[in-house]
Every structure is written in C-alpha cells, then in structure tokens.
Amino acid sequence: MLDYIVVGLGLSGIALSNHLEARKRSFVVFEDDSQTSTKVAGGIYNPVILKRFTLAWEADKQINYSIPFYEKLEKKLGEDLLNSFNIYRRFHSVEEQNNWFEAADNFRLSPFLNTQLIREVNSFIPSDFSFGKVDKTGALDTDLLVNSYKKYLQSHQLLKNERFDYTKLKLKEDSVSYDGVEAKNILFCEGFGVVKNPYFNYLPLRGNKGEYLVIKSEDLQLKQAVKSSVFILPLGNDLYKVGATYNHEDKTQEPTLQAKEKLQRDLDQLITCTYEIVDQVAGIRPATSDRRPLVGNHPEHPRLFICNGFGSRGVLIAPLLSEKLLNFIEDDIPLPPEVDIARFQKKFYKSSF
Ligand SMILES: Cc1cc2nc3c(=O)[nH]c(=O)nc-3n(C[C@H](O)[C@H](O)[C@H](O)COP(=O)(O)OP(=O)(O)OC[C@H]3O[C@@H](n4cnc5c(N)ncnc54)[C@H](O)[C@@H]3O)c2cc1C
C-alpha cells in the first residue's frame, strides 16, 4: 500500500512529489506527455502584474517560499534551473510612469518596483518614455526541470510513463486501487488535461492557449528581460523567447500561424535589429473562471484530491500551494477558502443531477 498516487508531472506534480519525498511518503507518478504547459512556459517568476502594476495574488509570500524551494531542487538534481535577471517594463506614456511610481509607494510592491527611471536598456530597443525596472525576478528553466525530474523519478522506479485511465480507478472507503497499485490517496495534477477527469471535470477550468516564438539574433545581445506588449526573454546563445499569446477559444496544442504573425508584429514594434525565427511552441494554461487555483478534496470521495488551476503563474504558485494541500490532507490545516474547491460545491451537486 502506497501513501499516494500522483497523476501528472508538470509544475504541480513535481512540487507535490518533491514535498512527498521530503516527508518520506511512498508514491508513484503517472505521466503521459499529453499536456505541454509546463514544458513550453517562459518560466518567469515575477510577483508584479505588469499591465496594471499590481501585486499578483499572494505573490510576495510565494516568491519567498518558491525560490529557496527551486534552489534546493537545483542541488538535488544537479542542474542550473534558475536564471535571475531584471525585467524592464517599457513605458508608453507619462501616465504609465506616474502609475508606476504611485504603485511603488505600496509596501508590498516596493521591494520589486525600482524607482529609478531607466533611459536605455539596449540600443535596439528604443523607448520614448524610458523603462521601469522590476527587481528580484528571473526565470525557471521549466523544460529542463521536467526532463531532469522525470529522470530522477525513473532512476528511483517512481514513474509510470503512461496515461492514467480513469475507468480503471477503483474507490474504496480508505484507499484507492489502480491497475494493481494500491494507495491511501490520489493527487490529480493534470493541468488542462483535467477536463477528461470524470471526478473533477465539473470544476470551471477553462484553459487559455499560449504561444511563444523562439528567435535568434546575434545583434541584440540582451541579458535582461524586456516587457512591452510582449516579453523578450534571454535564453543564452543569442536565442530569445518572444511572447506569449493568450487565447480563450482555441484549445488545440499546436502552434498557429495567427499567433506567429501577431508575435512578429509586436516584436517588430519593439526591436530594431534583425532576427530569425527558429521555433514556435504552444501549450494550454490551466486557467480558471475566478483566476484562483483549484485545490482540495472531492466533495464525495475522501481519497481524491486536486492541485490545479495555476493559470499563468505556476512557477510561483506551485511550491507553496502544494505544501498547503499536503498540510490539509495530513494535518487537517484548512486550505485558504479562495483556492479551496469547496467554493464550487453547488456546481458539483448541480452537475450530478
Ligand atoms: C505559453 C505559456 C507561457 C507560460 N509562461 C509562464 C511563465 O513565464 N511563468 C509562470 O509562472 N507560468 C507560465 N505559464 C503557466 C504555467 O506553465 C502553468 O501555470 C503550469 O505549467 C501548470 O502546471 P500544471 O502542473 O498544473 O499543469 P501541466 O503543466 O499541464 O502539467 C500537467 C501534466 O499532467 C499530464 N497529464 C494530464 N492528463 C494525464 C493523464 N490522464 N495521465 C497521465 N498524465 C497526464 C500532462 O501530460 C502534463 O505533463 C505559461 C504557460 C504557457 C502555455
């Protein structure tokens, strides 16, 4: 009898598995490579919403927890996962500059919003209204994290590289069984894949498709990230990620010409040097209707749990929220009500009748 089955190895499943190991719990992970959100993500950690200069939900608390969490993972996996750099927000008007300085007076934002106006970041990125610098930001190499965590689990015989087939799950009062595996609890972390999960597909997880271009430019020589209508993120070796797009309608995983053309247009308004497009990637963000994560216990099956709905901020949310889910399961510590799926209980009973 295992303590847990984990379904899905994106940011959510990785954070949970890592906590389980730290707690010396026995577990096995199922992963079928059906979703790409974590793998294609920009991996940016940045507590500030750069459209409105507000703090993302609980992001100041999350960053203090998440960065040490990933630093420990770097040591465990022997990989350089974190790349710290500043993000420069290009201003489009004097009004935007004023809003930035007003926001920087807020004590929760002041550690991140630098109050020095930056005239130039790079000679190929002109700005009539200068740039604002965000401190304490950077990116997690999410693709490297997934690949190396997979190898780590494989080497400890903790990974089943296969689709979890919901029809084979048997629920008992104090355990679950699946294809010969018995466990006390099951943690569902399928990202947008949860729409196929008959136990949790009543939850309002809408999904939001995002696409990035990868460009190569020898001239640009940019070491920091710049945000205008799109982000440019340095990847090293003259490569940059440019994006991302947001699309509520299209739920396919493939890159589209429409997104490519939009990103190219935005990029051409941002940089003045030449570049070539070398790749394009796409994934579905697990976005929710009320922009809060979906965490907690199934209304009728006490052994089933979910850790999902991280939207566009999985890097910062996953480590702390997954720990809170385990505190809830193992120590009866209530979940924050704004993330607890109990808020959708009425929806569950409506959908069951
Ligand atoms: C283009 C783009 C850019 C982004 N940029 C950022 C960013 O810069 N910063 C940030 O913080 N976030 C970013 N995000 C959001 C971030 O990627 C997500 O919040 C996060 O990856 C969600 O992680 P997850 O583990 O919940 O879901 P996923 O990453 O989707 O992982 C779910 C896993 O479950 C597996 N799975 C599903 N169903 C089954 C099944 N039946 N059996 C077995 N396995 C299954 C899937 O294959 C997948 O690996 C971005 C997303 C996109 C698409």
CSV table of C-alpha atoms and ligand atoms in Angstrom, one decimal:
chain,number,residue,atom,x,y,z
A,1,MET,CA,0.0,0.0,0.0
A,2,LEU,CA,1.5,3.3,-1.1
A,3,ASP,CA,0.7,6.6,0.5
A,4,TYR,CA,-0.1,8.4,-2.7
A,5,ILE,CA,-0.6,8.1,-6.5
A,6,VAL,CA,0.2,11.3,-8.3
A,7,VAL,CA,-1.3,11.9,-11.8
A,8,GLY,CA,0.7,14.5,-13.9
A,9,LEU,CA,4.3,15.7,-13.8
A,10,GLY,CA,4.1,19.4,-14.6
A,11,LEU,CA,4.9,22.1,-12.0
A,12,SER,CA,2.1,20.9,-9.8
A,13,GLY,CA,3.0,17.2,-9.8
A,14,ILE,CA,6.7,18.0,-9.4
A,15,ALA,CA,6.2,20.2,-6.4
A,16,LEU,CA,3.9,17.7,-4.8
A,17,SER,CA,6.3,14.8,-5.4
A,18,ASN,CA,9.2,16.7,-4.0
A,19,HIS,CA,7.3,17.5,-0.8
A,20,LEU,CA,6.2,13.9,-0.6
A,21,GLU,CA,9.7,12.7,-0.8
A,22,ALA,CA,10.8,15.3,1.9
A,23,ARG,CA,8.0,13.9,4.1
A,24,LYS,CA,9.3,10.3,3.4
A,25,ARG,CA,5.9,9.3,1.9
A,26,SER,CA,5.7,6.4,-0.6
A,27,PHE,CA,4.3,7.3,-4.0
A,28,VAL,CA,4.2,6.7,-7.8
A,29,VAL,CA,3.7,9.2,-10.6
A,30,PHE,CA,1.7,8.7,-13.8
A,31,GLU,CA,2.7,11.0,-16.8
A,32,ASP,CA,1.6,10.6,-20.4
A,33,ASP,CA,3.1,13.7,-22.1
A,34,SER,CA,-0.4,14.8,-23.2
A,35,GLN,CA,0.0,18.4,-21.9
A,36,THR,CA,2.8,20.9,-22.6
A,37,SER,CA,2.1,23.9,-20.4
A,38,THR,CA,5.0,23.4,-18.0
A,39,LYS,CA,7.4,22.4,-20.8
A,40,VAL,CA,6.8,25.4,-23.0
A,41,ALA,CA,6.4,28.1,-20.3
A,42,GLY,CA,8.6,31.1,-20.2
A,43,GLY,CA,9.2,30.1,-16.6
A,44,ILE,CA,9.3,33.8,-15.5
A,45,TYR,CA,8.9,34.5,-11.8
A,46,ASN,CA,7.7,38.0,-11.2
A,47,PRO,CA,5.3,39.0,-8.5
A,48,VAL,CA,4.0,42.1,-10.3
A,49,ILE,CA,1.2,42.2,-12.9
A,50,LEU,CA,3.0,44.4,-15.5
A,51,LYS,CA,-0.2,45.6,-17.2
A,52,ARG,CA,-1.6,47.4,-14.1
A,53,PHE,CA,1.4,47.4,-11.7
A,54,THR,CA,-0.4,45.5,-9.0
A,55,LEU,CA,0.7,42.5,-6.9
A,56,ALA,CA,-0.3,39.1,-8.3
A,57,TRP,CA,-2.3,37.0,-5.8
A,58,GLU,CA,-0.1,36.3,-2.7
A,59,ALA,CA,2.9,36.6,-5.0
A,60,ASP,CA,5.2,38.3,-2.4
A,61,LYS,CA,4.7,35.3,0.0
A,62,GLN,CA,5.0,32.8,-2.8
A,63,ILE,CA,8.4,34.2,-4.0
A,64,ASN,CA,9.9,33.9,-0.6
A,65,TYR,CA,9.0,30.2,-0.5
A,66,SER,CA,9.5,29.2,-4.1
A,67,ILE,CA,13.0,30.5,-4.8
A,68,PRO,CA,14.6,28.5,-1.9
A,69,PHE,CA,12.4,25.5,-3.0
A,70,TYR,CA,13.9,25.6,-6.5
A,71,GLU,CA,17.4,26.2,-5.2
A,72,LYS,CA,17.2,23.0,-3.2
A,73,LEU,CA,15.9,21.2,-6.3
A,74,GLU,CA,18.9,22.5,-8.3
A,75,LYS,CA,21.2,20.9,-5.7
A,76,LYS,CA,19.2,17.6,-5.7
A,77,LEU,CA,19.0,17.3,-9.5
A,78,GLY,CA,22.5,18.8,-10.1
A,79,GLU,CA,21.1,21.3,-12.7
A,80,ASP,CA,21.1,25.0,-13.1
A,81,LEU,CA,17.4,25.7,-13.1
A,82,LEU,CA,17.1,29.3,-12.1
A,83,ASN,CA,18.4,32.3,-14.1
A,84,SER,CA,17.9,35.6,-12.2
A,85,PHE,CA,17.6,38.8,-14.3
A,86,ASN,CA,15.7,42.0,-14.1
A,87,ILE,CA,12.6,42.7,-16.1
A,88,TYR,CA,12.4,46.1,-17.8
A,89,ARG,CA,8.9,47.4,-18.4
A,90,ARG,CA,8.8,49.7,-21.4
A,91,PHE,CA,6.6,52.7,-20.7
A,92,HIS,CA,4.2,54.0,-23.4
A,93,SER,CA,3.3,57.3,-21.7
A,94,VAL,CA,4.0,59.7,-18.9
A,95,GLU,CA,0.8,58.5,-17.3
A,96,GLU,CA,2.2,54.9,-17.1
A,97,GLN,CA,5.4,56.3,-15.5
A,98,ASN,CA,3.2,58.1,-12.9
A,99,ASN,CA,1.2,54.9,-12.2
A,100,TRP,CA,4.5,53.0,-11.7
A,101,PHE,CA,5.7,55.5,-9.1
A,102,GLU,CA,2.4,55.5,-7.3
A,103,ALA,CA,2.4,51.7,-7.2
A,104,ALA,CA,6.0,51.7,-5.8
A,105,ASP,CA,4.7,53.5,-2.7
A,106,ASN,CA,2.8,50.4,-1.7
A,107,PHE,CA,4.8,48.5,0.9
A,108,ARG,CA,4.1,45.1,-0.7
A,109,LEU,CA,5.2,46.3,-4.2
A,110,SER,CA,8.1,48.5,-3.1
A,111,PRO,CA,10.6,45.6,-2.9
A,112,PHE,CA,10.0,44.9,-6.6
A,113,LEU,CA,9.3,48.2,-8.3
A,114,ASN,CA,12.6,50.1,-8.7
A,115,THR,CA,12.0,53.8,-8.6
A,116,GLN,CA,14.8,54.8,-10.9
A,117,LEU,CA,13.7,55.6,-14.5
A,118,ILE,CA,16.0,53.7,-16.9
A,119,ARG,CA,16.6,55.7,-20.2
A,120,GLU,CA,18.1,52.8,-22.2
A,121,VAL,CA,18.3,49.0,-21.8
A,122,ASN,CA,19.6,48.1,-25.2
A,123,SER,CA,20.4,50.2,-28.3
A,124,PHE,CA,18.0,48.1,-30.4
A,125,ILE,CA,15.0,48.6,-28.0
A,126,PRO,CA,14.1,52.3,-28.2
A,127,SER,CA,11.6,53.9,-25.8
A,128,ASP,CA,10.4,57.5,-25.8
A,129,PHE,CA,9.2,57.2,-22.2
A,130,SER,CA,12.1,55.1,-20.6
A,131,PHE,CA,11.7,51.8,-18.7
A,132,GLY,CA,10.8,50.8,-15.1
A,133,LYS,CA,13.0,48.0,-13.6
A,134,VAL,CA,11.5,45.1,-11.6
A,135,ASP,CA,13.8,43.7,-9.0
A,136,LYS,CA,14.1,40.1,-7.7
A,137,THR,CA,12.8,38.5,-10.9
A,138,GLY,CA,14.1,35.8,-13.3
A,139,ALA,CA,13.1,32.5,-14.9
A,140,LEU,CA,13.0,28.8,-14.1
A,141,ASP,CA,14.0,26.5,-16.9
A,142,THR,CA,10.8,24.5,-16.8
A,143,ASP,CA,11.7,22.2,-19.7
A,144,LEU,CA,15.0,21.2,-18.0
A,145,LEU,CA,13.1,20.8,-14.7
A,146,VAL,CA,10.6,18.4,-16.2
A,147,ASN,CA,13.2,16.4,-18.0
A,148,SER,CA,15.6,16.0,-15.1
A,149,TYR,CA,12.8,15.4,-12.6
A,150,LYS,CA,11.5,12.6,-14.8
A,151,LYS,CA,14.9,11.0,-15.0
A,152,TYR,CA,15.2,11.3,-11.2
A,153,LEU,CA,11.9,9.6,-10.6
A,154,GLN,CA,12.7,6.9,-13.3
A,155,SER,CA,16.0,6.1,-11.5
A,156,HIS,CA,14.1,5.5,-8.3
A,157,GLN,CA,11.3,3.5,-10.1
A,158,LEU,CA,8.8,6.1,-9.1
A,159,LEU,CA,7.5,7.0,-12.6
A,160,LYS,CA,5.0,5.2,-14.8
A,161,ASN,CA,5.3,6.8,-18.3
A,162,GLU,CA,1.7,6.1,-19.3
A,163,ARG,CA,-1.8,7.6,-19.5
A,164,PHE,CA,-3.8,7.3,-16.3
A,165,ASP,CA,-7.0,5.6,-17.4
A,166,TYR,CA,-9.8,6.9,-15.1
A,167,THR,CA,-12.1,3.9,-15.9
A,168,LYS,CA,-9.6,1.6,-14.1
A,169,LEU,CA,-9.7,3.5,-10.9
A,170,LYS,CA,-11.5,1.7,-8.0
A,171,LEU,CA,-12.5,3.7,-5.0
A,172,LYS,CA,-12.7,2.1,-1.5
A,173,GLU,CA,-13.5,3.7,1.8
A,174,ASP,CA,-10.0,4.2,3.0
A,175,SER,CA,-7.9,3.7,-0.2
A,176,VAL,CA,-7.9,3.6,-4.0
A,177,SER,CA,-6.6,0.9,-6.3
A,178,TYR,CA,-5.5,1.3,-9.9
A,179,ASP,CA,-4.2,-1.5,-12.1
A,180,GLY,CA,-2.7,-3.4,-9.3
A,181,VAL,CA,-1.4,-0.3,-7.4
A,182,GLU,CA,-3.0,0.4,-4.0
A,183,ALA,CA,-2.7,3.8,-2.4
A,184,LYS,CA,-4.2,5.7,0.5
A,185,ASN,CA,-4.8,8.8,-1.6
A,186,ILE,CA,-4.6,10.1,-5.1
A,187,LEU,CA,-3.5,13.6,-6.2
A,188,PHE,CA,-4.7,14.8,-9.6
A,189,CYS,CA,-2.3,17.3,-11.2
A,190,GLU,CA,-3.2,17.1,-14.9
A,191,GLY,CA,-3.3,20.8,-15.8
A,192,PHE,CA,-5.8,21.4,-18.6
A,193,GLY,CA,-5.9,17.5,-19.0
A,194,VAL,CA,-8.3,17.5,-16.0
A,195,VAL,CA,-11.2,18.2,-18.5
A,196,LYS,CA,-11.0,14.4,-19.2
A,197,ASN,CA,-11.1,13.5,-15.5
A,198,PRO,CA,-14.7,12.4,-14.7
A,199,TYR,CA,-14.3,13.2,-11.0
A,200,PHE,CA,-13.2,16.8,-11.3
A,201,ASN,CA,-14.4,18.0,-14.7
A,202,TYR,CA,-17.3,19.8,-13.1
A,203,LEU,CA,-14.7,22.5,-12.0
A,204,PRO,CA,-14.6,25.7,-14.1
A,205,LEU,CA,-11.1,25.2,-15.6
A,206,ARG,CA,-11.3,27.0,-18.9
A,207,GLY,CA,-7.8,26.8,-20.3
A,208,ASN,CA,-6.0,29.5,-22.1
A,209,LYS,CA,-3.7,28.8,-25.0
A,210,GLY,CA,-0.3,30.4,-25.0
A,211,GLU,CA,2.3,30.5,-27.8
A,212,TYR,CA,5.9,31.7,-27.9
A,213,LEU,CA,8.3,32.3,-30.7
A,214,VAL,CA,12.0,31.4,-30.2
A,215,ILE,CA,14.2,33.8,-32.2
A,216,LYS,CA,17.9,34.1,-32.9
A,217,SER,CA,19.6,37.5,-33.1
A,218,GLU,CA,23.4,38.0,-32.9
A,219,ASP,CA,23.0,41.8,-32.8
A,220,LEU,CA,20.6,42.0,-29.9
A,221,GLN,CA,23.0,41.0,-27.1
A,222,LEU,CA,20.2,41.4,-24.4
A,223,LYS,CA,21.0,39.9,-21.0
A,224,GLN,CA,17.8,41.1,-19.2
A,225,ALA,CA,14.1,40.6,-20.0
A,226,VAL,CA,12.1,43.4,-21.6
A,227,LYS,CA,8.3,43.6,-21.4
A,228,SER,CA,6.2,45.8,-23.8
A,229,SER,CA,3.2,44.3,-25.5
A,230,VAL,CA,5.2,41.1,-25.5
A,231,PHE,CA,8.1,39.8,-23.4
A,232,ILE,CA,11.6,39.1,-24.7
A,233,LEU,CA,13.4,36.6,-22.6
A,234,PRO,CA,17.1,35.8,-23.0
A,235,LEU,CA,17.8,32.1,-23.3
A,236,GLY,CA,21.6,32.3,-24.0
A,237,ASN,CA,23.5,31.6,-27.2
A,238,ASP,CA,21.8,34.5,-29.0
A,239,LEU,CA,18.4,32.9,-28.5
A,240,TYR,CA,15.3,34.6,-27.1
A,241,LYS,CA,11.7,33.6,-26.3
A,242,VAL,CA,9.1,36.1,-27.5
A,243,GLY,CA,5.6,36.0,-26.2
A,244,ALA,CA,3.3,34.9,-25.1
A,245,THR,CA,-0.2,35.0,-26.6
A,246,TYR,CA,-3.5,34.5,-24.8
A,247,ASN,CA,-6.4,32.7,-26.5
A,248,HIS,CA,-9.5,31.5,-24.7
A,249,GLU,CA,-11.1,29.9,-27.7
A,250,ASP,CA,-8.6,27.6,-29.3
A,251,LYS,CA,-7.9,24.5,-27.2
A,252,THR,CA,-5.6,22.7,-29.6
A,253,GLN,CA,-1.9,22.2,-28.6
A,254,GLU,CA,-0.4,23.0,-32.0
A,255,PRO,CA,1.4,26.3,-32.8
A,256,THR,CA,-0.7,28.6,-35.2
A,257,LEU,CA,0.1,31.0,-38.0
A,258,GLN,CA,-2.2,33.6,-36.4
A,259,ALA,CA,-0.1,33.7,-33.2
A,260,LYS,CA,3.2,33.7,-35.2
A,261,GLU,CA,2.1,36.7,-37.2
A,262,LYS,CA,0.8,38.6,-34.1
A,263,LEU,CA,4.0,38.0,-32.1
A,264,GLN,CA,6.1,39.0,-35.2
A,265,ARG,CA,4.1,42.3,-35.5
A,266,ASP,CA,4.6,43.0,-31.7
A,267,LEU,CA,8.3,42.2,-31.9
A,268,ASP,CA,8.9,44.4,-34.9
A,269,GLN,CA,7.4,47.3,-32.9
A,270,LEU,CA,9.8,46.5,-30.1
A,271,ILE,CA,13.3,45.8,-31.5
A,272,THR,CA,15.1,47.4,-34.4
A,273,CYS,CA,17.7,44.7,-35.2
A,274,THR,CA,17.4,41.7,-37.5
A,275,TYR,CA,16.4,38.3,-36.2
A,276,GLU,CA,15.3,34.9,-37.5
A,277,ILE,CA,12.5,32.7,-36.1
A,278,VAL,CA,13.9,29.3,-35.1
A,279,ASP,CA,11.0,27.7,-33.3
A,280,GLN,CA,7.4,28.2,-32.1
A,281,VAL,CA,5.8,26.4,-29.1
A,282,ALA,CA,2.3,26.2,-27.7
A,283,GLY,CA,0.5,25.0,-24.6
A,284,ILE,CA,-2.8,25.3,-22.7
A,285,ARG,CA,-2.5,27.2,-19.4
A,286,PRO,CA,-4.8,25.7,-16.7
A,287,ALA,CA,-6.8,29.0,-16.2
A,288,THR,CA,-9.9,29.3,-14.0
A,289,SER,CA,-13.0,31.4,-14.2
A,290,ASP,CA,-12.2,33.3,-11.0
A,291,ARG,CA,-8.4,33.4,-11.6
A,292,ARG,CA,-7.7,31.4,-8.4
A,293,PRO,CA,-6.2,27.9,-8.2
A,294,LEU,CA,-8.3,24.8,-7.7
A,295,VAL,CA,-7.1,22.8,-4.7
A,296,GLY,CA,-8.7,20.4,-2.3
A,297,ASN,CA,-10.8,17.3,-1.7
A,298,HIS,CA,-13.5,15.8,-3.9
A,299,PRO,CA,-17.0,16.6,-2.4
A,300,GLU,CA,-17.9,12.9,-2.2
A,301,HIS,CA,-14.7,10.8,-2.5
A,302,PRO,CA,-12.5,11.4,0.5
A,303,ARG,CA,-9.4,9.8,-1.1
A,304,LEU,CA,-9.4,12.0,-4.2
A,305,PHE,CA,-7.6,15.4,-4.3
A,306,ILE,CA,-6.8,18.0,-6.9
A,307,CYS,CA,-3.9,20.6,-7.3
A,308,ASN,CA,-4.6,22.6,-10.4
A,309,GLY,CA,-5.7,26.0,-11.8
A,310,PHE,CA,-2.3,27.8,-11.6
A,311,GLY,CA,-3.1,29.9,-14.8
A,312,SER,CA,-0.2,31.9,-16.0
A,313,ARG,CA,1.7,31.8,-12.7
A,314,GLY,CA,2.5,28.2,-11.9
A,315,VAL,CA,6.2,28.8,-11.1
A,316,LEU,CA,5.5,30.9,-8.1
A,317,ILE,CA,2.2,29.2,-7.0
A,318,ALA,CA,3.1,25.5,-7.2
A,319,PRO,CA,5.6,25.0,-4.4
A,320,LEU,CA,3.7,26.8,-1.6
A,321,LEU,CA,0.1,25.7,-2.6
A,322,SER,CA,1.1,22.0,-3.0
A,323,GLU,CA,2.6,22.2,0.5
A,324,LYS,CA,-0.7,23.6,1.8
A,325,LEU,CA,-2.6,20.8,0.2
A,326,LEU,CA,-0.5,18.2,2.0
A,327,ASN,CA,-0.9,20.1,5.3
A,328,PHE,CA,-4.6,19.9,4.7
A,329,ILE,CA,-4.6,16.2,3.9
A,330,GLU,CA,-2.2,15.1,6.6
A,331,ASP,CA,-2.6,17.7,9.4
A,332,ASP,CA,-6.2,18.9,8.9
A,333,ILE,CA,-5.0,22.5,8.4
A,334,PRO,CA,-7.7,24.3,6.4
A,335,LEU,CA,-7.0,25.5,2.9
A,336,PRO,CA,-7.3,29.2,2.1
A,337,PRO,CA,-11.0,29.5,1.2
A,338,GLU,CA,-10.2,31.4,-2.1
A,339,VAL,CA,-8.4,28.3,-3.5
A,340,ASP,CA,-10.4,25.5,-1.9
A,341,ILE,CA,-12.6,23.7,-4.5
A,342,ALA,CA,-15.3,23.7,-1.8
A,343,ARG,CA,-16.3,27.0,-3.3
A,344,PHE,CA,-17.7,25.1,-6.3
A,345,GLN,CA,-19.6,22.5,-4.3
A,346,LYS,CA,-23.0,23.8,-5.5
A,347,LYS,CA,-21.8,23.4,-9.1
A,348,PHE,CA,-20.8,19.8,-8.3
A,349,TYR,CA,-24.3,18.9,-7.0
A,350,LYS,CA,-26.0,20.7,-9.8
A,351,SER,CA,-23.9,18.8,-12.4
A,352,SER,CA,-24.6,15.5,-10.7
A,353,PHE,CA,-28.4,15.7,-11.0
B,1,LIG,C1,3.0,29.7,-23.4
B,1,LIG,C2,3.0,29.7,-21.9
B,1,LIG,C3,3.8,30.5,-21.2
B,1,LIG,C4,3.8,30.5,-19.8
B,1,LIG,N1,4.7,31.2,-19.1
B,1,LIG,C5,4.7,31.2,-17.8
B,1,LIG,C6,5.7,31.9,-17.0
B,1,LIG,O1,6.5,32.6,-17.6
B,1,LIG,N2,5.7,31.9,-15.7
B,1,LIG,C7,4.8,31.1,-15.0
B,1,LIG,O2,4.8,31.0,-13.8
B,1,LIG,N3,3.8,30.3,-15.7
B,1,LIG,C8,3.8,30.4,-17.0
B,1,LIG,N4,2.9,29.6,-17.7
B,1,LIG,C9,1.9,28.9,-17.0
B,1,LIG,C10,2.5,27.6,-16.4
B,1,LIG,O3,3.0,26.9,-17.5
B,1,LIG,C11,1.3,26.8,-15.7
B,1,LIG,O4,0.8,27.5,-14.7
B,1,LIG,C12,1.9,25.4,-15.2
B,1,LIG,O5,2.8,24.8,-16.0
B,1,LIG,C13,0.8,24.5,-14.8
B,1,LIG,O6,1.3,23.3,-14.3
B,1,LIG,P1,0.5,22.0,-14.0
B,1,LIG,O7,1.4,21.0,-13.5
B,1,LIG,O8,-0.7,22.4,-13.3
B,1,LIG,O9,-0.1,21.6,-15.5
B,1,LIG,P2,0.7,21.0,-16.7
B,1,LIG,O10,2.0,21.7,-17.0
B,1,LIG,O11,-0.3,21.0,-17.9
B,1,LIG,O12,1.0,19.5,-16.3
B,1,LIG,C14,0.1,18.5,-16.2
B,1,LIG,C15,0.7,17.2,-16.6
B,1,LIG,O13,-0.2,16.1,-16.4
B,1,LIG,C16,-0.1,15.2,-17.5
B,1,LIG,N5,-1.3,14.5,-17.7
B,1,LIG,C17,-2.6,15.0,-18.0
B,1,LIG,N6,-3.5,14.1,-18.0
B,1,LIG,C18,-2.9,12.9,-17.8
B,1,LIG,C19,-3.3,11.5,-17.7
B,1,LIG,N7,-4.6,11.1,-17.8
B,1,LIG,N8,-2.4,10.6,-17.4
B,1,LIG,C20,-1.1,10.9,-17.2
B,1,LIG,N9,-0.6,12.2,-17.2
B,1,LIG,C21,-1.5,13.2,-17.5
B,1,LIG,C22,0.3,16.1,-18.7
B,1,LIG,O14,1.0,15.4,-19.7
B,1,LIG,C23,1.2,17.2,-18.0
B,1,LIG,O15,2.6,16.8,-18.1
B,1,LIG,C24,2.9,29.6,-19.1
B,1,LIG,C25,2.1,28.8,-19.9
B,1,LIG,C26,2.1,28.8,-21.3
B,1,LIG,C27,1.2,27.9,-22.0
